[in-house]
Short mmCIF file of C-alpha atoms in Angstrom, two decimals:
data_model
loop_
_atom_site.label_atom_id
_atom_site.label_comp_id
_atom_site.label_asym_id
_atom_site.label_seq_id
_atom_site.Cartn_x
_atom_site.Cartn_y
_atom_site.Cartn_z
CA MET A 180 -216.67 77.41 132.72
CA PHE A 181 -218.93 74.56 133.81
CA THR A 182 -219.50 76.25 137.19
CA GLU A 183 -220.50 79.50 135.49
CA THR A 184 -222.91 77.70 133.17
CA LEU A 185 -224.47 75.78 136.05
CA PHE A 186 -224.84 78.98 138.05
CA LEU A 187 -226.51 80.72 135.08
CA VAL A 188 -228.98 77.84 134.70
CA LEU A 189 -229.83 77.96 138.41
CA VAL A 190 -230.32 81.73 138.27
CA LEU A 191 -232.58 81.35 135.23
CA LEU A 192 -234.60 78.66 137.01
CA PHE A 193 -235.02 80.86 140.06
CA ALA A 194 -236.09 83.74 137.80
CA VAL A 195 -238.60 81.43 136.11
CA PHE A 196 -240.13 80.50 139.48
CA MET A 197 -240.41 84.12 140.62
CA LEU A 198 -241.81 85.33 137.31
CA THR A 199 -244.31 82.46 137.15
CA MET A 200 -245.67 83.38 140.58
CA LEU A 201 -245.92 87.01 139.46
CA ALA A 202 -247.72 85.93 136.28
CA GLN A 203 -250.25 84.05 138.42
CA LYS A 204 -250.84 87.18 140.47
CA LEU A 205 -251.34 89.23 137.30
CA LYS A 206 -253.50 86.44 135.77
CA ILE A 207 -251.32 86.23 132.66
CA SER A 208 -250.36 82.93 131.06
CA TYR A 209 -246.83 82.29 132.25
CA PRO A 210 -245.26 81.47 128.81
CA ILE A 211 -246.31 84.92 127.56
CA PHE A 212 -245.05 86.62 130.70
CA LEU A 213 -241.73 84.75 130.60
CA VAL A 214 -241.07 85.78 126.99
CA ILE A 215 -241.78 89.42 127.82
CA ALA A 216 -239.68 89.23 130.99
CA GLY A 217 -236.79 87.56 129.16
CA LEU A 218 -236.94 90.28 126.54
CA GLY A 219 -236.76 92.96 129.24
CA ILE A 220 -233.98 91.22 131.17
CA SER A 221 -231.87 90.88 128.01
CA PHE A 222 -231.53 94.68 127.75
CA ILE A 223 -230.31 95.17 131.31
CA PRO A 224 -226.64 96.32 131.20
CA GLY A 225 -224.20 93.63 132.30
CA ILE A 226 -226.55 90.71 131.68
CA PRO A 227 -224.57 87.93 129.93
CA LYS A 228 -225.68 87.10 126.42
CA VAL A 229 -227.50 83.81 126.09
CA GLU A 230 -227.21 81.86 122.84
CA ILE A 231 -229.49 78.87 122.30
CA GLU A 232 -228.03 75.85 120.56
CA PRO A 233 -230.71 74.41 118.22
CA GLU A 234 -229.49 70.88 118.97
CA MET A 235 -230.24 71.55 122.64
CA ILE A 236 -233.82 72.57 121.83
CA PHE A 237 -234.49 69.66 119.49
CA LEU A 238 -232.76 67.01 121.59
CA ILE A 239 -233.17 68.09 125.22
CA PHE A 240 -236.39 70.09 125.32
CA LEU A 241 -238.59 68.95 122.44
CA PRO A 242 -238.95 65.16 123.09
CA PRO A 243 -240.16 65.34 126.71
CA LEU A 244 -242.43 68.33 126.06
CA LEU A 245 -244.06 66.64 123.07
CA TYR A 246 -244.35 63.38 125.00
CA GLU A 247 -246.02 65.10 127.94
CA SER A 248 -248.52 66.78 125.60
CA ALA A 249 -249.24 63.47 123.85
CA TRP A 250 -249.65 61.67 127.19
CA TYR A 251 -252.47 63.98 128.26
CA THR A 252 -254.17 63.97 124.86
CA SER A 253 -257.23 61.75 124.67
CA TRP A 254 -256.81 59.17 121.91
CA ASN A 255 -260.60 58.85 121.56
CA ASP A 256 -260.98 62.59 121.04
CA PHE A 257 -257.89 62.75 118.81
CA TRP A 258 -259.25 60.05 116.52
CA LYS A 259 -262.76 61.52 116.56
CA TRP A 260 -261.51 64.86 115.25
CA LYS A 261 -258.76 63.48 113.01
CA ARG A 262 -260.07 65.20 109.89
CA PRO A 263 -259.83 68.83 111.11
CA ILE A 264 -256.59 68.00 112.96
CA GLY A 265 -255.06 66.59 109.78
CA MET A 266 -256.26 69.48 107.63
CA LEU A 267 -254.67 71.96 110.04
CA ALA A 268 -251.51 70.01 110.85
CA PHE A 269 -250.66 69.18 107.24
CA GLY A 270 -252.86 71.20 104.90
CA LEU A 271 -252.49 74.52 106.70
CA VAL A 272 -248.72 74.07 107.17
CA PHE A 273 -248.20 73.49 103.42
CA PHE A 274 -250.65 76.25 102.44
CA THR A 275 -248.94 78.73 104.79
CA SER A 276 -245.49 77.74 103.57
CA ILE A 277 -246.46 78.27 99.93
CA LEU A 278 -248.02 81.71 100.48
CA VAL A 279 -245.22 82.90 102.76
CA ALA A 280 -242.70 81.74 100.13
CA TYR A 281 -244.26 83.78 97.33
CA ILE A 282 -245.04 86.86 99.44
CA SER A 283 -241.62 87.04 101.10
CA SER A 284 -239.70 86.41 97.86
CA SER A 285 -241.60 89.22 96.11
CA MET A 286 -241.25 91.64 99.06
CA ILE A 287 -237.63 91.17 100.21
CA PRO A 288 -234.88 92.07 97.72
CA GLY A 289 -232.68 89.07 96.86
CA PHE A 290 -234.98 86.65 98.68
CA THR A 291 -235.41 83.56 96.48
CA LEU A 292 -238.46 81.29 96.39
CA ALA A 293 -236.48 78.51 98.09
CA MET A 294 -235.63 80.89 100.96
CA GLY A 295 -239.31 81.78 101.15
CA PHE A 296 -240.20 78.10 101.57
CA LEU A 297 -237.50 77.87 104.22
CA LEU A 298 -239.07 80.78 106.12
CA GLY A 299 -242.54 79.30 105.62
CA GLY A 300 -241.49 75.93 107.04
CA ILE A 301 -240.04 77.70 110.07
CA ILE A 302 -243.01 79.90 111.03
CA SER A 303 -245.95 77.78 109.82
CA PRO A 304 -246.51 75.50 112.88
CA PRO A 305 -248.28 76.72 116.03
CA ASP A 306 -246.47 75.54 119.14
CA ALA A 307 -247.82 72.64 121.25
CA VAL A 308 -246.31 73.95 124.48
CA ALA A 309 -247.58 77.48 123.95
CA ALA A 310 -251.08 76.30 123.00
CA ASN A 311 -251.39 74.00 126.02
CA SER A 312 -250.07 76.61 128.45
CA VAL A 313 -252.28 79.44 127.19
CA LEU A 314 -255.43 77.30 126.93
CA LYS A 315 -254.95 75.58 130.28
CA ASN A 316 -256.83 78.24 132.26
CA ILE A 317 -259.30 79.25 129.54
CA LYS A 318 -262.72 77.66 129.28
CA ILE A 319 -263.52 76.65 125.69
CA PRO A 320 -265.44 73.69 124.23
CA LYS A 321 -263.62 70.40 124.54
CA ARG A 322 -263.56 69.68 120.82
CA LEU A 323 -261.77 72.97 120.09
CA THR A 324 -259.13 72.18 122.71
CA THR A 325 -258.68 68.70 121.19
CA VAL A 326 -258.28 70.10 117.67
CA LEU A 327 -255.75 72.74 118.79
CA GLU A 328 -253.72 70.30 120.88
CA GLY A 329 -253.82 67.60 118.19
CA GLU A 330 -252.77 70.06 115.49
CA SER A 331 -249.88 71.44 117.52
CA LEU A 332 -248.68 67.91 118.31
CA ILE A 333 -248.17 66.73 114.74
CA ASN A 334 -247.71 69.92 112.70
CA ASP A 335 -244.08 70.10 113.84
CA ALA A 336 -243.39 67.03 111.72
CA SER A 337 -244.83 68.52 108.52
CA SER A 338 -243.16 71.91 109.06
CA LEU A 339 -239.75 70.41 109.84
CA ILE A 340 -239.93 68.30 106.70
CA VAL A 341 -240.77 71.40 104.61
CA PHE A 342 -237.87 73.18 106.31
CA ARG A 343 -235.39 70.38 105.63
CA PHE A 344 -236.31 70.06 101.94
CA ALA A 345 -236.12 73.84 101.43
CA LEU A 346 -232.76 73.94 103.20
CA ALA A 347 -231.45 71.09 101.06
CA ALA A 348 -232.64 72.87 97.92
CA ILE A 349 -230.80 76.07 98.91
CA LEU A 350 -227.59 74.24 99.81
CA SER A 351 -227.54 71.98 96.75
CA GLY A 352 -229.36 74.16 94.24
CA GLN A 353 -231.63 71.24 93.25
CA PHE A 354 -235.24 70.39 94.15
CA SER A 355 -237.63 67.67 93.01
CA MET A 356 -241.30 67.93 94.04
CA GLN A 357 -241.92 64.23 93.39
CA GLN A 358 -238.95 63.24 95.51
CA ALA A 359 -239.95 65.69 98.25
CA VAL A 360 -243.50 64.30 98.49
CA GLY A 361 -242.22 60.73 98.62
CA GLN A 362 -239.63 61.58 101.27
CA PHE A 363 -242.29 63.36 103.33
CA PHE A 364 -244.56 60.33 103.56
CA LEU A 365 -241.57 58.05 104.15
CA ALA A 366 -240.18 60.22 106.97
CA ALA A 367 -243.57 60.65 108.67
CA GLY A 368 -244.66 57.03 108.23
CA MET A 369 -241.42 55.46 109.37
CA GLY A 370 -241.30 57.88 112.31
CA ILE A 371 -244.67 56.50 113.43
CA VAL A 372 -243.45 52.92 112.95
CA ILE A 373 -240.31 53.50 115.04
CA GLY A 374 -242.27 55.33 117.74
CA LEU A 375 -244.81 52.51 118.04
CA ALA A 376 -242.09 49.84 118.01
CA ILE A 377 -240.24 51.49 120.90
CA ALA A 378 -243.55 52.10 122.69
CA HIS A 379 -244.39 48.38 122.51
CA LEU A 380 -240.96 47.52 123.89
CA VAL A 381 -241.39 49.95 126.78
CA TYR A 382 -244.90 48.57 127.34
CA VAL A 383 -243.47 45.05 127.74
CA VAL A 384 -240.87 46.28 130.25
CA HIS A 385 -243.46 48.14 132.34
CA ARG A 386 -246.07 45.41 132.07
CA PHE A 387 -244.17 42.17 132.59
CA LEU A 388 -240.91 42.96 134.41
CA PRO A 389 -240.72 43.56 138.19
CA THR A 390 -240.18 47.32 138.00
CA THR A 391 -240.33 49.67 140.98
CA PRO A 392 -242.07 53.06 141.11
CA SER A 393 -238.69 54.80 140.73
CA ILE A 394 -237.78 52.68 137.71
CA ASP A 395 -241.20 53.30 136.15
CA ALA A 396 -240.83 57.07 136.58
CA ALA A 397 -237.29 57.03 135.18
CA LEU A 398 -238.37 54.93 132.19
CA THR A 399 -241.11 57.42 131.32
CA ILE A 400 -238.46 60.16 131.13
CA MET A 401 -236.11 58.04 128.99
CA THR A 402 -238.83 56.85 126.59
CA PRO A 403 -239.33 60.05 124.50
CA TYR A 404 -235.57 60.36 124.03
CA PHE A 405 -235.34 56.76 122.78
CA MET A 406 -238.17 57.45 120.32
CA TYR A 407 -236.82 60.77 119.06
CA ILE A 408 -233.16 59.72 118.75
CA GLY A 409 -234.11 56.36 117.21
CA ALA A 410 -236.16 57.98 114.45
CA GLU A 411 -233.74 60.85 113.79
CA HIS A 412 -230.83 58.43 113.56
CA PHE A 413 -232.40 56.96 110.42
CA HIS A 414 -233.39 60.45 109.15
CA PHE A 415 -237.08 59.93 109.86
CA SER A 416 -239.45 62.17 111.83
CA GLY A 417 -238.56 62.14 115.53
CA VAL A 418 -241.61 64.28 116.25
CA MET A 419 -244.01 61.71 114.77
CA ALA A 420 -242.18 58.96 116.67
CA VAL A 421 -242.64 60.72 120.03
CA VAL A 422 -246.26 61.68 119.38
CA SER A 423 -247.38 58.25 118.12
CA GLY A 424 -245.53 56.40 120.88
CA GLY A 425 -246.81 58.79 123.53
CA LEU A 426 -250.42 58.38 122.40
CA PHE A 427 -250.08 54.58 122.45
CA LEU A 428 -248.57 54.42 125.95
CA SER A 429 -251.07 56.96 127.26
CA TYR A 430 -253.93 54.77 126.07
CA ARG A 431 -252.27 51.75 127.78
CA SER A 432 -251.33 53.62 130.97
CA HIS A 433 -253.85 51.66 133.05
CA GLU A 434 -251.91 48.48 132.20
CA ILE A 435 -248.28 49.57 132.40
CA PHE A 436 -248.49 51.09 135.88
CA ALA A 437 -249.22 48.03 137.96
CA HIS A 438 -248.64 49.85 141.25
CA SER A 439 -250.50 52.96 142.37
CA ASN A 440 -247.22 54.38 143.68
CA SER A 441 -245.76 54.20 140.16
CA ARG A 442 -248.52 56.36 138.76
CA ILE A 443 -248.38 58.86 141.62
CA GLN A 444 -244.60 59.16 141.43
CA ALA A 445 -244.53 59.47 137.63
CA VAL A 446 -247.20 62.17 137.65
CA GLY A 447 -245.25 64.17 140.24
CA VAL A 448 -241.97 63.82 138.36
CA TRP A 449 -243.50 64.85 135.04
CA ALA A 450 -245.38 67.81 136.50
CA THR A 451 -242.07 69.22 137.80
CA LEU A 452 -240.04 68.34 134.70
CA ALA A 453 -242.55 69.83 132.26
CA PHE A 454 -242.83 73.04 134.27
CA VAL A 455 -239.05 73.50 134.47
CA LEU A 456 -238.49 72.80 130.76
CA ASN A 457 -241.39 75.03 129.68
CA GLY A 458 -240.17 77.88 131.85
CA LEU A 459 -236.59 77.69 130.61
CA VAL A 460 -237.64 77.51 126.97
CA PHE A 461 -239.84 80.59 127.06
CA ILE A 462 -237.49 82.79 129.05
CA LEU A 463 -234.65 81.77 126.71
CA ILE A 464 -236.72 82.95 123.72
CA GLY A 465 -236.83 86.45 125.21
CA LEU A 466 -233.16 86.44 126.16
CA GLU A 467 -232.11 85.52 122.62
CA LEU A 468 -233.19 88.83 121.00
CA PRO A 469 -229.95 90.86 121.50
CA VAL A 470 -227.91 88.09 119.85
CA ILE A 471 -230.31 88.03 116.89
CA MET A 472 -230.27 91.83 116.56
CA GLU A 473 -226.47 91.95 116.49
CA SER A 474 -226.37 89.53 113.56
CA LEU A 475 -228.70 91.56 111.29
CA GLY A 476 -225.77 92.91 109.31
CA ASP A 477 -226.87 95.00 106.30
CA TYR A 478 -230.50 95.29 107.37
CA SER A 479 -231.65 98.09 109.65
CA ILE A 480 -233.81 97.34 112.69
CA GLY A 481 -236.67 99.25 111.10
CA GLN A 482 -236.56 97.22 107.89
CA ALA A 483 -236.38 93.94 109.76
CA ILE A 484 -239.28 94.86 112.07
CA ASN A 485 -241.33 95.93 109.05
CA TYR A 486 -240.76 92.60 107.28
CA GLY A 487 -241.50 90.68 110.49
CA LEU A 488 -244.78 92.53 111.13
CA ILE A 489 -245.98 92.05 107.55
CA ILE A 490 -245.22 88.32 107.63
CA SER A 491 -246.94 88.07 111.05
CA VAL A 492 -250.11 89.68 109.68
CA VAL A 493 -249.95 87.40 106.63
CA ILE A 494 -249.81 84.15 108.63
CA ILE A 495 -252.56 85.34 111.02
CA VAL A 496 -254.87 86.18 108.10
CA ILE A 497 -254.00 82.95 106.27
CA ARG A 498 -254.90 80.88 109.33
CA LEU A 499 -258.22 82.68 109.90
CA LEU A 500 -259.26 82.34 106.26
CA TYR A 501 -258.17 78.70 106.02
CA VAL A 502 -260.02 77.69 109.19
CA MET A 503 -263.15 79.49 108.03
CA LEU A 504 -262.87 77.76 104.67
CA ILE A 505 -262.64 74.21 106.06
CA ALA A 506 -265.56 74.98 108.38
CA TYR A 507 -267.93 76.51 105.82
CA VAL A 508 -267.23 74.41 102.71
CA PRO A 509 -268.84 71.24 104.22
CA ALA A 510 -271.81 73.41 105.28
CA TRP A 511 -272.16 74.81 101.75
CA LEU A 512 -271.99 71.27 100.37
CA GLY A 513 -274.86 70.23 102.61
CA ASN A 514 -272.89 68.15 105.13
CA ARG A 515 -274.04 70.27 108.06
CA LYS A 516 -277.44 68.98 109.11
CA ARG A 517 -278.82 72.05 110.89
CA ALA A 518 -277.88 75.47 112.14
CA ASP A 519 -277.00 75.77 115.80
CA PRO A 520 -278.74 78.79 117.37
CA VAL A 521 -276.51 78.62 120.48
CA ASN A 522 -273.18 78.41 118.66
CA PRO A 523 -273.25 79.80 115.10
CA LEU A 524 -270.73 78.16 112.79
CA TRP A 525 -268.30 81.10 112.80
CA LYS A 526 -267.55 81.01 116.54
CA GLY A 527 -265.37 77.89 116.66
CA PRO A 528 -263.26 78.81 113.60
CA VAL A 529 -262.63 82.31 114.99
CA ILE A 530 -261.20 80.84 118.22
CA VAL A 531 -259.16 78.15 116.44
CA GLY A 532 -257.92 80.70 113.92
CA TRP A 533 -256.82 83.16 116.61
CA ALA A 534 -255.04 80.47 118.68
CA GLY A 535 -252.11 80.00 116.29
CA MET A 536 -249.27 80.93 118.68
CA ARG A 537 -245.74 80.18 117.47
CA GLY A 538 -242.98 79.16 119.86
CA VAL A 539 -239.86 77.17 120.53
CA VAL A 540 -239.86 74.87 117.47
CA SER A 541 -239.91 77.85 115.11
CA LEU A 542 -236.99 79.51 116.90
CA ALA A 543 -234.98 76.29 117.06
CA SER A 544 -235.54 75.66 113.34
CA ALA A 545 -234.36 79.16 112.46
CA LEU A 546 -231.28 78.81 114.67
CA SER A 547 -230.39 75.50 113.01
CA ILE A 548 -229.84 77.21 109.63
CA PRO A 549 -226.11 76.74 108.93
CA LEU A 550 -223.77 79.73 108.86
CA LEU A 551 -222.12 78.67 105.60
CA MET A 552 -223.21 77.21 102.27
CA ASN A 553 -221.61 74.08 100.80
CA ASN A 554 -219.18 76.26 98.83
CA GLY A 555 -218.03 78.12 101.95
CA ALA A 556 -219.99 81.32 101.30
CA ALA A 557 -222.14 82.87 104.02
CA PHE A 558 -225.72 81.58 104.09
CA PRO A 559 -227.82 84.34 102.48
CA HIS A 560 -230.33 86.26 104.62
CA ARG A 561 -229.80 84.00 107.64
CA SER A 562 -229.87 86.88 110.14
CA LEU A 563 -233.02 88.34 108.59
CA ILE A 564 -234.82 84.97 108.72
CA LEU A 565 -233.88 84.70 112.40
CA PHE A 566 -235.19 88.17 113.18
CA ILE A 567 -238.45 87.68 111.25
CA THR A 568 -238.98 84.41 113.12
CA PHE A 569 -238.50 86.17 116.45
CA VAL A 570 -240.96 88.93 115.52
CA VAL A 571 -243.54 86.32 114.44
CA ILE A 572 -243.15 84.46 117.76
CA LEU A 573 -243.45 87.71 119.71
CA VAL A 574 -246.55 88.89 117.83
CA THR A 575 -248.41 85.57 117.82
CA LEU A 576 -247.49 84.41 121.31
CA VAL A 577 -247.77 87.71 123.15
CA PHE A 578 -250.40 89.62 121.15
CA GLN A 579 -252.64 86.71 120.20
CA GLY A 580 -252.04 84.92 123.50
CA LEU A 581 -253.06 87.96 125.56
CA THR A 582 -256.09 88.73 123.40
CA LEU A 583 -257.32 85.12 123.04
CA PRO A 584 -259.33 85.25 126.31
CA LEU A 585 -261.00 88.45 125.05
CA VAL A 586 -261.85 86.79 121.73
CA ILE A 587 -263.37 83.80 123.54
CA LYS A 588 -265.37 86.12 125.79
CA TRP A 589 -266.55 88.09 122.77
CA THR A 590 -267.79 84.97 120.94
CA ARG A 591 -269.69 83.75 124.04
CA ILE A 592 -269.24 80.21 122.79
CA LYS A 593 -270.92 77.43 124.75
CA GLU A 594 -269.87 73.82 125.27
CA ILE A 595 -270.80 71.97 122.09
CA ASP A 596 -269.84 68.40 122.97
CA ASP A 597 -272.32 65.76 124.04
CA PHE A 598 -270.64 65.08 127.40
CA PRO A 599 -272.69 65.85 130.51
CA PRO A 600 -271.45 68.60 132.89
CA GLU A 601 -268.33 67.76 134.89
CA GLY A 602 -270.22 67.27 138.16
CA GLU A 603 -272.66 64.90 136.49
CA GLN A 604 -269.79 62.97 134.88
CA GLU A 605 -268.06 62.61 138.23
CA ALA A 606 -271.25 61.36 139.87
CA GLY A 607 -271.92 58.93 137.01
CA ILE A 608 -268.41 57.47 137.10
CA ARG A 609 -268.44 57.05 140.89
CA LEU A 610 -271.85 55.41 140.69
CA ARG A 611 -270.55 52.88 138.16
CA LEU A 612 -267.53 52.13 140.35
CA ILE A 613 -269.69 51.60 143.44
CA GLN A 614 -272.07 49.37 141.48
CA VAL A 615 -269.30 47.16 140.11
CA SER A 616 -267.75 46.89 143.59
CA LEU A 617 -271.04 45.89 145.19
CA LYS A 618 -271.57 43.30 142.46
CA ARG A 619 -268.12 41.91 143.16
CA LEU A 620 -268.85 41.65 146.87
CA GLU A 621 -272.10 39.81 146.23
CA GLU A 622 -270.60 37.38 143.70
CA LYS A 623 -267.23 36.59 145.29
CA PHE A 624 -267.38 37.58 148.95
CA ALA A 625 -270.98 36.90 150.01
CA LYS A 626 -269.85 34.66 152.89
CA GLU A 627 -267.31 37.19 154.14
CA VAL A 628 -269.92 39.96 154.07
CA ARG A 629 -272.01 37.90 156.53
CA GLU A 630 -269.17 36.65 158.76
CA ASN A 631 -266.52 39.38 158.67
CA GLU A 632 -267.69 42.47 160.51
CA LEU A 633 -265.34 44.76 158.61
CA VAL A 634 -266.43 43.47 155.19
CA GLY A 635 -270.07 43.81 156.15
CA PHE A 636 -269.41 47.35 157.32
CA LEU A 637 -267.71 48.08 153.99
CA LYS A 638 -270.74 46.91 152.01
CA GLU A 639 -273.09 49.06 154.07
CA GLN A 640 -270.94 52.11 153.58
CA MET A 641 -270.62 51.58 149.83
CA GLU A 642 -274.36 51.32 149.55
CA SER A 643 -274.82 54.67 151.26
CA ASP A 644 -271.85 56.89 150.52
CA ARG A 645 -268.39 55.72 149.53
CA SER A 646 -266.71 58.97 150.44
CA ILE A 647 -268.04 58.73 154.02
CA GLU A 648 -266.72 55.18 154.18
CA ASN A 649 -263.22 56.41 153.24
CA GLN A 650 -263.32 59.01 156.02
CA ARG A 651 -264.47 56.48 158.60
CA LEU A 652 -261.83 53.99 157.43
CA GLU A 653 -259.10 56.44 158.49
CA SER A 654 -260.58 56.72 162.00
CA LEU A 655 -261.04 53.00 162.66
CA GLU A 656 -259.44 51.73 165.82
CA CYS A 657 -257.43 48.79 164.49
CA ASP A 658 -255.93 47.70 167.80
CA SER A 659 -258.90 45.54 168.76
CA ILE A 660 -259.19 43.90 165.32
CA ARG A 661 -257.53 40.62 164.64
CA LYS A 662 -254.61 40.95 162.24
CA GLU A 663 -255.94 38.24 159.94
CA GLU A 664 -259.30 40.00 159.52
CA LEU A 665 -257.63 43.32 158.78
CA GLU A 666 -255.31 41.78 156.20
CA PHE A 667 -258.20 40.00 154.52
CA TYR A 668 -260.23 43.18 154.61
CA ASN A 669 -257.41 45.05 152.87
CA SER A 670 -257.07 42.30 150.26
CA ILE A 671 -260.77 42.63 149.46
CA LEU A 672 -260.35 46.39 149.08
CA MET A 673 -257.47 45.87 146.66
CA ASP A 674 -259.54 43.39 144.69
CA LEU A 675 -262.38 45.92 144.45
CA TYR A 676 -259.98 48.61 143.29
CA MET A 677 -258.77 46.22 140.59
CA VAL A 678 -262.26 45.70 139.16
CA GLN A 679 -262.89 49.44 139.38
CA ARG A 680 -259.80 50.06 137.25
CA LYS A 681 -261.10 47.57 134.69
CA GLU A 682 -264.44 49.36 134.72
CA LEU A 683 -262.70 52.69 134.11
CA HIS A 684 -260.99 51.10 131.10
CA LEU A 685 -264.39 49.99 129.78
CA LEU A 686 -265.76 53.50 130.33
CA ARG A 687 -262.87 54.92 128.32
CA LYS A 688 -263.68 52.53 125.46
CA GLU A 689 -267.39 53.41 125.60
CA ASN A 690 -266.45 57.11 125.20
CA ARG A 691 -269.41 58.24 127.30
CA TYR A 692 -267.34 60.35 129.65
CA SER A 693 -264.35 62.60 129.05
CA ASP A 694 -260.86 61.26 129.71
CA GLU A 695 -260.24 64.08 132.19
CA GLU A 696 -263.03 62.93 134.50
CA ILE A 697 -261.96 59.29 134.18
CA ARG A 698 -258.39 60.26 135.09
CA LYS A 699 -259.68 62.03 138.20
CA GLN A 700 -261.28 58.81 139.42
CA GLU A 701 -258.13 56.88 138.47
CA SER A 702 -256.09 59.27 140.62
CA GLN A 703 -258.52 58.78 143.50
CA LEU A 704 -258.05 55.01 143.24
CA ASP A 705 -254.28 55.58 143.35
CA LEU A 706 -254.68 57.50 146.60
CA ASP A 707 -257.00 54.83 148.05
CA GLU A 708 -254.45 52.11 147.25
CA ALA A 709 -251.65 54.21 148.70
CA LYS A 710 -253.50 54.37 152.04
CA ILE A 711 -253.47 50.58 152.25
CA ASN A 712 -249.87 50.19 151.04
#
């Protein structure tokens, strides 16, 4: 049995790799292509049925994928756009859940309001993994990307709490709004506290203990599981724990990775892990359809598809209207200073509104609905909720995901942030690094610049072109250089790289350049240090 399961996982992984390469050839976002491919593969005769355990999604897949998304989210940008992120991640989730509850309960025979809230909690949150994967190769203004990524990071917490309270109300037959609101803030707040507490502990281990690059990389993989399991153990929000802890450690990453090799190794490990987990999740979504269809019971396929399409249209319209509302109300109240002739106000909300792709969290939530009630009776409408959830994922991820690039092209939106162009940012950051290095040479190593030929050569090269100096460094003939001079020369280089890292940290605090461009220079410093090591 174990051998068969292992073989199936390996076959799925190989299929993911092949399909991802094909998606790149076809220029289709690979999550969308994998869902479609999984759907097609599931109908091939003889293909074994694949059933996803919700505990596997929540425990194995969700923590590292959320952590990876949080790690590459800029805290400065996240905090800058906290208001729209919060209104989408919490306000839109609750608003969607309420409307879906009333519409579904009035449309589906025997569907109670509590079941409607259950369905609303399941399908209300856009998926962080889907949003990141689809937007990765699409050029949109930075602030829109930040809002979408920030929303998809924390809306899972609000939707899962709605889901849990609705489920408890159905199972017990009792519901208290006052208790639900209090429990929501308690679960979210304590999740953040636990996440930050574990993050500080991990920070101390990375920062002050003699770790190795392999230990550092392994710890980064273990960390999101510690955060998620720790919070869930006390019935708090594991999602908020992972997101808050991930944002904290990301902001402190320049301190916790003392060795360049640690950063390089961790980045490589996470790039592979995230790709494998993403690929498996999305192909499993497609493969799950036959199992869901078989469990429909009294409902016909036509009825179920009809309900799913109506609910899909409802949540798409709700999102578009809500985003337009939160964009235009401040303008109507006079908070918008002036009209922008390049980017009219409607362009950003249209893109944000159309980018509400649902994914793995919705499916896992639906699958976690128990088969039986507390009294032993079958859980009502469970199969229909599962099927509607699948249709919503298929419509939003595939249809909206494929058409999102066309919507962006149609709006012709321009960059609306105050950051300079990428090339100018890169030049500005490198100029600051060269300036701080030259200042360090003049203040601390003035004597060595005059007496040590290599150090003097370094200063000349940094004054002209640092990249040329790096190329010439590789071609130096070291045989004729005294070992002591070379070692001292390398120690000076390491000292300069240290002050450059500190300068990058100051640049991040000043918020004059984007975190992406700063990370590029940080990666270049890692490579420069690796040459010496």
